[in-house]
Coordinates of C-alpha atoms in Angstrom, one line a residue:
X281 CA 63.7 93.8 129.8
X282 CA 62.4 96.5 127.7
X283 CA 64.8 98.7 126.0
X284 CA 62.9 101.8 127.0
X285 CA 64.8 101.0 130.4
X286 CA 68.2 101.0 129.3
X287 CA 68.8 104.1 127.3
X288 CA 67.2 107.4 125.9
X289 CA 66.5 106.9 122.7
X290 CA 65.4 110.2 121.8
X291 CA 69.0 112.2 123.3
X292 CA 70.6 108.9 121.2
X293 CA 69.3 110.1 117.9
X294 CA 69.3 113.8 118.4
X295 CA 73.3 113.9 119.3
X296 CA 74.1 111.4 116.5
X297 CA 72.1 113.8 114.1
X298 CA 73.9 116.6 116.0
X299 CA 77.3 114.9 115.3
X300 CA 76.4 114.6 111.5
X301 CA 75.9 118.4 111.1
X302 CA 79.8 118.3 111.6
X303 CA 81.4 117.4 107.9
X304 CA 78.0 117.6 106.3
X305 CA 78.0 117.3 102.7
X306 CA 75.7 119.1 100.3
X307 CA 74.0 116.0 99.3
X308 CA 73.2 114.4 103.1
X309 CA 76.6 113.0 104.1
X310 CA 79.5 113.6 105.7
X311 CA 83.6 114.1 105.5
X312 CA 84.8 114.0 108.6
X313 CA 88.5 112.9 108.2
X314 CA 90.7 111.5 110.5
X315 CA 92.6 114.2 112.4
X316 CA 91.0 117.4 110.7
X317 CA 89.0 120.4 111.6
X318 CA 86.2 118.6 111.4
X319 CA 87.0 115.7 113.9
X320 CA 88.3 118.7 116.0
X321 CA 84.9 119.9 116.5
X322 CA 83.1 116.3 116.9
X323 CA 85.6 115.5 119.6
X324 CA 84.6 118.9 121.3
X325 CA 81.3 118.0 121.2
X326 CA 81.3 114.6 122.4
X327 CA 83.5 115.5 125.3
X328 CA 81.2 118.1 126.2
X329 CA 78.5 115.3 126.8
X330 CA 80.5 113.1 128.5
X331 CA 81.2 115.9 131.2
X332 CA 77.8 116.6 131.3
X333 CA 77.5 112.9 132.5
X334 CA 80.6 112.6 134.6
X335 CA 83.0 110.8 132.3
X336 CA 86.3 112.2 132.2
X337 CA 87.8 112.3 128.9
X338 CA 91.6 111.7 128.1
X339 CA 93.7 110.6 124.8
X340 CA 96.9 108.9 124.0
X341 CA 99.9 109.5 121.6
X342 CA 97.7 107.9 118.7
X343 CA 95.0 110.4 118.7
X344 CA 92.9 108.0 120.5
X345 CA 89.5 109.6 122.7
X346 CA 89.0 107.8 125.9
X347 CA 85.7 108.9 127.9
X348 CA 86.0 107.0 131.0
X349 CA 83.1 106.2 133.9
X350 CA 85.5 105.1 137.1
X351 CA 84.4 102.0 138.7
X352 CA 84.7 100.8 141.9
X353 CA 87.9 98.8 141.7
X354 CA 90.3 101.3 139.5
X355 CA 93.0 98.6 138.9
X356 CA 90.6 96.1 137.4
X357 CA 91.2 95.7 133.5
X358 CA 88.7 98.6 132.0
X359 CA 85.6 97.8 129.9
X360 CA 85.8 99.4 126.2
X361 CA 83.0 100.2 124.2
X362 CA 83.0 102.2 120.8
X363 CA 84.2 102.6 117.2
X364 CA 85.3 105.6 115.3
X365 CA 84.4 109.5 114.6
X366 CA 86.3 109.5 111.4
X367 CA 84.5 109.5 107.9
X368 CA 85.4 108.8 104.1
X369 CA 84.9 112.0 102.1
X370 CA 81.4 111.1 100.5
X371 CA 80.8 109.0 103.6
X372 CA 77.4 108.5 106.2
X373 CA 76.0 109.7 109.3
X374 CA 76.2 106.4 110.7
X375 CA 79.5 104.5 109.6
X376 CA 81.5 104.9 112.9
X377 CA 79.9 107.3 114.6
X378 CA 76.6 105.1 115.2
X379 CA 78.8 103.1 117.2
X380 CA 80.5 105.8 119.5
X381 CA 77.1 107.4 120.4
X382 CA 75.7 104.3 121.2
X383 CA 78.3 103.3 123.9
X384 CA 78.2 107.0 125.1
X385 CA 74.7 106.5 125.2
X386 CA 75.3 103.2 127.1
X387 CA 77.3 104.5 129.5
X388 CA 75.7 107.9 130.3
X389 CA 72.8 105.6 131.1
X390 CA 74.3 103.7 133.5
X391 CA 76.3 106.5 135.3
X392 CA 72.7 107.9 135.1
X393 CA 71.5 104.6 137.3
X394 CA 73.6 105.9 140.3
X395 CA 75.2 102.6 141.0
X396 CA 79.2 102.5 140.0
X397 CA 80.3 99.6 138.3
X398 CA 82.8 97.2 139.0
X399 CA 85.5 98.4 137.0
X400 CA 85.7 101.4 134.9
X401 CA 83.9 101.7 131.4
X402 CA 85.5 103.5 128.6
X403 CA 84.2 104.7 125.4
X404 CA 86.7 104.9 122.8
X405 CA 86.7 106.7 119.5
X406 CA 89.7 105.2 117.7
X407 CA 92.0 107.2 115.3
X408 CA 91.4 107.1 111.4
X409 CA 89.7 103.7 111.2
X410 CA 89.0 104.5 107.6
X411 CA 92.1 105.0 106.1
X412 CA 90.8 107.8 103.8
X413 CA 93.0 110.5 104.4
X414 CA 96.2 108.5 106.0
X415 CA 96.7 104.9 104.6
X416 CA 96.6 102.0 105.8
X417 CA 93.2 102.4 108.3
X418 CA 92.6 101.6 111.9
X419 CA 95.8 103.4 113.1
X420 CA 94.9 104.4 116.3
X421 CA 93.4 100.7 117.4
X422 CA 97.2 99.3 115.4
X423 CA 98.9 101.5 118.0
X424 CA 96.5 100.4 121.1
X425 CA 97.4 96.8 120.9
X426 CA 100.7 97.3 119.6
X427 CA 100.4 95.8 116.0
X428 CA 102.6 98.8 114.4
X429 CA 104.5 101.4 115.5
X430 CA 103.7 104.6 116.0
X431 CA 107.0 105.8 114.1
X432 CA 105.2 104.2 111.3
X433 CA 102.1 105.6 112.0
X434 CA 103.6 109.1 112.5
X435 CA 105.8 108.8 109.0
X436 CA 102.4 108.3 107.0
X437 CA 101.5 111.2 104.9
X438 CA 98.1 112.5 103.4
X439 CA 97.6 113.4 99.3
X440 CA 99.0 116.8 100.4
X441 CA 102.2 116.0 102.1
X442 CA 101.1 116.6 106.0
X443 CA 102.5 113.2 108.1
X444 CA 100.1 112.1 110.5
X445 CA 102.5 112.9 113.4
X446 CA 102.0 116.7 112.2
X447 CA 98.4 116.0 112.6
X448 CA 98.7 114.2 115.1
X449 CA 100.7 117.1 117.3
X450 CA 97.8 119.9 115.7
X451 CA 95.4 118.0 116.8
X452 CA 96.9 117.4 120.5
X453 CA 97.4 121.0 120.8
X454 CA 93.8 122.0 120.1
X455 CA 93.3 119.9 123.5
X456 CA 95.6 120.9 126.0
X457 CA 93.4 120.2 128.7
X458 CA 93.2 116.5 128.2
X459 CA 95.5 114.0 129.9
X460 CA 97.6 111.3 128.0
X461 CA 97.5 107.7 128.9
X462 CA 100.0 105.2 128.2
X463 CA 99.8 103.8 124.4
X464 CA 97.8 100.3 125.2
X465 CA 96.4 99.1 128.2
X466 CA 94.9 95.9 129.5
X467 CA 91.3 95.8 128.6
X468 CA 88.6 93.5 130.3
X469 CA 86.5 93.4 126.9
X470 CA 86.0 94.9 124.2
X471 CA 82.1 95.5 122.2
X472 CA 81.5 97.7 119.2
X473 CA 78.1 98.3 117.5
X474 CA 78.5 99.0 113.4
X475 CA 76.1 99.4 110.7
X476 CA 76.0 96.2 108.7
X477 CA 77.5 98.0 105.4
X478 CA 75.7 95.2 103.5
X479 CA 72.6 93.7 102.8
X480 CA 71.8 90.8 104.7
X481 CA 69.6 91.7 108.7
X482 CA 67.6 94.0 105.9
X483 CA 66.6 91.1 103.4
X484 CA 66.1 89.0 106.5
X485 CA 64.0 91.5 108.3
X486 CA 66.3 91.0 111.5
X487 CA 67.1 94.0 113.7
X488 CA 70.2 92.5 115.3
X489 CA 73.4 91.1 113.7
X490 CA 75.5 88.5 116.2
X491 CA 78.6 89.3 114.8
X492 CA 80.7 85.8 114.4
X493 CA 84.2 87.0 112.9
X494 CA 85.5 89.1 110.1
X495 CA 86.9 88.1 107.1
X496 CA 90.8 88.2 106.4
X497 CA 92.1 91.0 104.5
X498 CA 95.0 91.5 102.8
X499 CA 96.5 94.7 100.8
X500 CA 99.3 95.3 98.2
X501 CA 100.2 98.1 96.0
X502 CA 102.3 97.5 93.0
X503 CA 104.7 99.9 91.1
X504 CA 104.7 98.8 86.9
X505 CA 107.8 100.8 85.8
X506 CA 108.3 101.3 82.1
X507 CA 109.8 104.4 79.8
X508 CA 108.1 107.2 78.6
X509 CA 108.1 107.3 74.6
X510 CA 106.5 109.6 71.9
X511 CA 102.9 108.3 70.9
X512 CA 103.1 109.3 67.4
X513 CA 106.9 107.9 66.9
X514 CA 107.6 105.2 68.8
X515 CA 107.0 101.7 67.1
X516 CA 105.2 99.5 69.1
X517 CA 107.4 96.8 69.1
X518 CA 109.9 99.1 70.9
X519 CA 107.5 100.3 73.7
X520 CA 108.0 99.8 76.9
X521 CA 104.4 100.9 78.1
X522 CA 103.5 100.6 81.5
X523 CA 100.0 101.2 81.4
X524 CA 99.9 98.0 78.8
X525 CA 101.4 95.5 81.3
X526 CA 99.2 96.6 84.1
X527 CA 96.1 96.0 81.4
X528 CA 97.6 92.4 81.1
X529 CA 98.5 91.7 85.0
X530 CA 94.6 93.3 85.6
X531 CA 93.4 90.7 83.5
X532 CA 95.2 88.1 84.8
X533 CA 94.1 88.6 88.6
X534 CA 91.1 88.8 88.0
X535 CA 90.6 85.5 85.7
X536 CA 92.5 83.7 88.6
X537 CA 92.6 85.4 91.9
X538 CA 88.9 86.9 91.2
X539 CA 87.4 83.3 90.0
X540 CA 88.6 81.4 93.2
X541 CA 85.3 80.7 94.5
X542 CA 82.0 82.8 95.5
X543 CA 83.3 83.7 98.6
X544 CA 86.4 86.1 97.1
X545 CA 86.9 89.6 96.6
X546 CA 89.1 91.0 94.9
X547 CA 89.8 94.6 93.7
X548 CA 91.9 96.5 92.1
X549 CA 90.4 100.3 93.7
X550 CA 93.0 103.0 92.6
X551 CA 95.2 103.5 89.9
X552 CA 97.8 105.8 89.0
X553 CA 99.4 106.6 85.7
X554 CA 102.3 108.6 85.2
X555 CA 103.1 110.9 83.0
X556 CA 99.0 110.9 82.5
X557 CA 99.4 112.7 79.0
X558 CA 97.3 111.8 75.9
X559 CA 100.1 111.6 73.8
X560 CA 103.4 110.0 75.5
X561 CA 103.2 106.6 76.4
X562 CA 102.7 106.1 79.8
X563 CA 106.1 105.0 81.9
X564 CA 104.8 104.0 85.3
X565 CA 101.8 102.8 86.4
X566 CA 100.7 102.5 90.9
X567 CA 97.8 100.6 91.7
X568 CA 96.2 98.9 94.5
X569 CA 94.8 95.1 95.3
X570 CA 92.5 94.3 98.2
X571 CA 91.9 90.9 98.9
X572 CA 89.5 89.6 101.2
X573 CA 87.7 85.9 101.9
X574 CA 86.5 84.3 105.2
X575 CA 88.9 81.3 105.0
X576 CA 92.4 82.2 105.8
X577 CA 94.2 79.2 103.8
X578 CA 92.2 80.3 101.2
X579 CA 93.1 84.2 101.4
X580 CA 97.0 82.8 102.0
X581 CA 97.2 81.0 99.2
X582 CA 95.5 83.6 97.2
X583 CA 97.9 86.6 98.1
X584 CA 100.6 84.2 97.3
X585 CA 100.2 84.4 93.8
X586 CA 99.7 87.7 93.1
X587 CA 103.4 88.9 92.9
X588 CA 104.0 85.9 90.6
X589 CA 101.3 87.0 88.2
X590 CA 102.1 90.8 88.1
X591 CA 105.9 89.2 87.4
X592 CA 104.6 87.4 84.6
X593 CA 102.7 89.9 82.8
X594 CA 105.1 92.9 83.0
X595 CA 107.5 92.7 80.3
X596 CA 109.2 94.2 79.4
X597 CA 108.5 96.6 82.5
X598 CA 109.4 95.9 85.6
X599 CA 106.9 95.4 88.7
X600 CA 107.3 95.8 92.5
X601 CA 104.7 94.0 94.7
X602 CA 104.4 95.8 98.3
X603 CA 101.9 93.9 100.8
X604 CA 101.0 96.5 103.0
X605 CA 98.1 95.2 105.4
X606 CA 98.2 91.4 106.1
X607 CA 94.8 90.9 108.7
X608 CA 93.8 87.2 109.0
X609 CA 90.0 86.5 109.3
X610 CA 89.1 86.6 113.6
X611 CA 86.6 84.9 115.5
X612 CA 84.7 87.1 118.1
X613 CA 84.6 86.0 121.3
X614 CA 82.0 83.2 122.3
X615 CA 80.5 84.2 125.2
X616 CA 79.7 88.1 124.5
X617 CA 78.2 86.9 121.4
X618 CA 75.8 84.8 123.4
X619 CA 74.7 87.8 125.6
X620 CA 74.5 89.5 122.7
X621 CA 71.8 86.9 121.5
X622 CA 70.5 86.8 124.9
X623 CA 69.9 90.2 124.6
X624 CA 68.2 90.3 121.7
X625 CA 65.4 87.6 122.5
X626 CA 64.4 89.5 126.2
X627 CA 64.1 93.1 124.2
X628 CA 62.2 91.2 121.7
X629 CA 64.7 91.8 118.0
X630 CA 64.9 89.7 116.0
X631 CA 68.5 88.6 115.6
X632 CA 70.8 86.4 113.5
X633 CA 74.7 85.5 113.2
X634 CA 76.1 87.1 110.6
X635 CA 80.3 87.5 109.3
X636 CA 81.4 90.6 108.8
X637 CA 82.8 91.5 105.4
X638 CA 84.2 94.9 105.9
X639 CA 87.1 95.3 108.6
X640 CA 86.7 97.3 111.7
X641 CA 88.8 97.9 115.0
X642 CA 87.1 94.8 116.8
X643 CA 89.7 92.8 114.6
X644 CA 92.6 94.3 116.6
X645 CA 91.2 94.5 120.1
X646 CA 89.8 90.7 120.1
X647 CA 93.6 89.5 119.7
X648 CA 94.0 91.3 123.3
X649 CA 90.4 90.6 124.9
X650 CA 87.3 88.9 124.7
X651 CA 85.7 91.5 122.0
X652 CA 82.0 91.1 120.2
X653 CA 80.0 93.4 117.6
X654 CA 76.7 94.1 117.2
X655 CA 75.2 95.4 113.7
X656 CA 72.2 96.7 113.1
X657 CA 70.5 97.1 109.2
X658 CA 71.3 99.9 106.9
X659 CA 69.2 100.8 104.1
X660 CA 69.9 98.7 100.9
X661 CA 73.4 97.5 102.5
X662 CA 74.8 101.0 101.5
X663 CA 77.4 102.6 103.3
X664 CA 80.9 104.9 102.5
X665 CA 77.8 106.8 100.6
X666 CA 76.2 109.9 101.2
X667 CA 73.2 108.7 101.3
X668 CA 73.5 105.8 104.1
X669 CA 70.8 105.3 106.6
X670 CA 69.9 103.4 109.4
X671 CA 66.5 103.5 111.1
X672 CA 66.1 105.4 114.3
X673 CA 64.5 102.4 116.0
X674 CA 67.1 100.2 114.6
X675 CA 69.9 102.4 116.3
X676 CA 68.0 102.6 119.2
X677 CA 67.6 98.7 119.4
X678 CA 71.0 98.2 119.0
X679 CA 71.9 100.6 121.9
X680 CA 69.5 98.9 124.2
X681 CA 71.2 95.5 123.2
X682 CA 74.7 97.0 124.2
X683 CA 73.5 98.7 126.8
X684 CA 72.6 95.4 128.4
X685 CA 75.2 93.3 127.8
X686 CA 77.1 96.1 129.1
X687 CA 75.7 96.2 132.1
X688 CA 75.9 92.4 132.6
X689 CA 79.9 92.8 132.5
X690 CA 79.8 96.3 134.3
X691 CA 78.9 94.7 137.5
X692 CA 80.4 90.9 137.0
X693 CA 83.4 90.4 139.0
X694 CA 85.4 89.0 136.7
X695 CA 85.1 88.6 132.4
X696 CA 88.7 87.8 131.3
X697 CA 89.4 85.0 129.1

């Protein structure tokens, strides 16, 4: 089956590139945030071409985008397809957005064929996958399958104050028009095309990345609470320096939790020191731990000791230990990833397994359905940088791929697990 057949590559590329002018940086890239002006607009536009094709686009209390192609038999469990609009602030063109224009894309080329499918298809843009303006990520897929609450969600707040539940409400009024489901629904399956973000299908010249799980993750951030003093009067011995017990608990992660084995990673990716003057000792230091391996009795054991090390090395401060995202590796589902591969071979890409390192919505919707991902290459594995790329034929091939195994599920009669 050639992939010609199954989309338009050429009205793939151009919307995708169209999408990028929305957020575009000086240098090439994009900020996008969750729940700003910017997604504003990309959400405009997107709708706009899924009326021109039919779909009929709705949300839900978590700022997620639904653009739905009915089916014939309404009450069936929906197919969902997509990824996220949202961006980090020196982010790509193709991180997240790759993967909603491709199941648009999808889609608009099969309401295109004339036939209706089984059930309805959905694309989905999820809320704030990234994380970059409202911590933790992936709220609006969190909320979807019921893994926190939107009281939690709403109480978050950005580096200037604003909750996401005021975003949240802004960005609801600016679509009046657009009806609200219910928070979380049964789904039939989930798929979700992503750039790799690494290096791997490029070094092995493969088009198509069978995505078998993604790696566990875990998150903490830690408070080191000491006493401001007088640099140039305060003896040493009296000090109660924060910013000298987070060098020694630094030290001591990394030698241990960072030396585990070649599959860990570990890093400590913001930091905080308070008061922040050259010449007073520094009484409270905030920083951040991600932790991330494949094996999940390997990432347990490993989180387990990170309180006790930050306890040992913070006298005579005091520490506080928060875990705030606790996501065990996942296994994608066994069957899509075979059509997947199946796919691949009859379009003629060359295709390989491949785990995922970085986290992505898929996590949370394969703990409610059969769920799958597809990657496709990015140039030199780079990604969250202005300068990511992907290769029009790759995104193009990677449509095609979804496009079909879409189209195997849209008209099967039934796909649960």
């Amino acid at each position: 089956m050639g992939s010609s057949t199954l989309i338009n590559a050429d009205r793939l590329w151009t919307r995708l590139m169209a999408l990028a002018e929305i957020g575009a940086t000086p240098a090439g890239g994009v900020n996008r945030q969750a729940l700003s002006d910017g997604e504003i607009a990309a959400w405009r536009r997107v709708i706009g071409w899924a009326r021109e094709a039919g779909l009929t686009p709705s949300t839900d209390a978590a700022g997620n985008l639904f653009l739905m192609l009915a089916g014939r038999d309404r009450a069936a469990p929906p197919l969902l397809l997509g990824s996220h609009l949202d961006s980090q602030p020196t982010g790509g063109k193709f991180d997240g957005a790759a993967g909603v224009m491709a199941a648009l894309e999808a889609t608009v080329a099969l309401a295109e064929q004339g036939d209706a499918p089984a059930r309805d298809v959905i694309v989905v843009a999820w809320m704030n996958e990234e994380g970059s303006r409202f911590a933790p990520g992936m709220m609006g897929s969190e909320a979807f399958t019921g893994e926190r609450d939107m009281d939690v969600i709403r109480a978050a707040r950005d580096a200037d104050g604003i909750s996401v539940g005021e975003a949240l409400d802004r960005f609801h009024k600016a679509f009046p028009y657009l009806p609200h489901r219910p928070l979380g629904f049964a789904a039939g399956a989930y798929l979700e095309l992503h750039i790799e973000q690494g290096p791997l299908l490029e070094a092995a010249a493969c088009i198509i990345g069978v995505v078998t799980r993604i790696q566990g993750k875990k998150t903490f951030q830690v408070v080191v609470e000491g006493a401001e003093g007088h640099a140039g009067t305060l003896a040493q011995q009296e000090r109660r320096d924060a910013l000298a017990a987070f060098a020694r608990m630094a030290t001591a992660l990394h030698a241990e939790i960072g030396a585990i084995d070649a599959d860990i990673k570990f890093t400590i990716g913001r930091v905080t020191v308070s008061p922040n003057a050259p010449s007073v000792v520094p009484s409270r230091v905030s920083f951040s731990i991600d932790l991330r391996h494949p094996d999940n009795a390997v990432l347990d054991a490993a989180g387990a000791r990170i309180a006790a090390l930050c306890q040992e090395n913070a006298a005579p401060c005091t520490v506080t230990v928060t875990p705030l995202v606790d996501a065990p590796s996942n296994d994608f589902d066994g069957r899509l990833r075979a059509s997947i591969a199946e796919a691949a071979r009859d379009q003629g890409h060359p295709a390989m397994a491949i785990l995922s390192a970085a986290g992505h919505d898929a996590r949370h919707l394969a703990k409610i359905c059969p769920a799958a991902m597809i990657f496709i290459p990015c140039r030199d594995g780079a990604s969250h940088v202005e300068h990511e790329w992907a290769e029009p034929d790759h995104v193009a091939a990677g449509a095609s791929v979804l496009a079909q195994v879409l189209r195997e599920l849209a008209f099967a009669p039934g796909i649960e697990a």
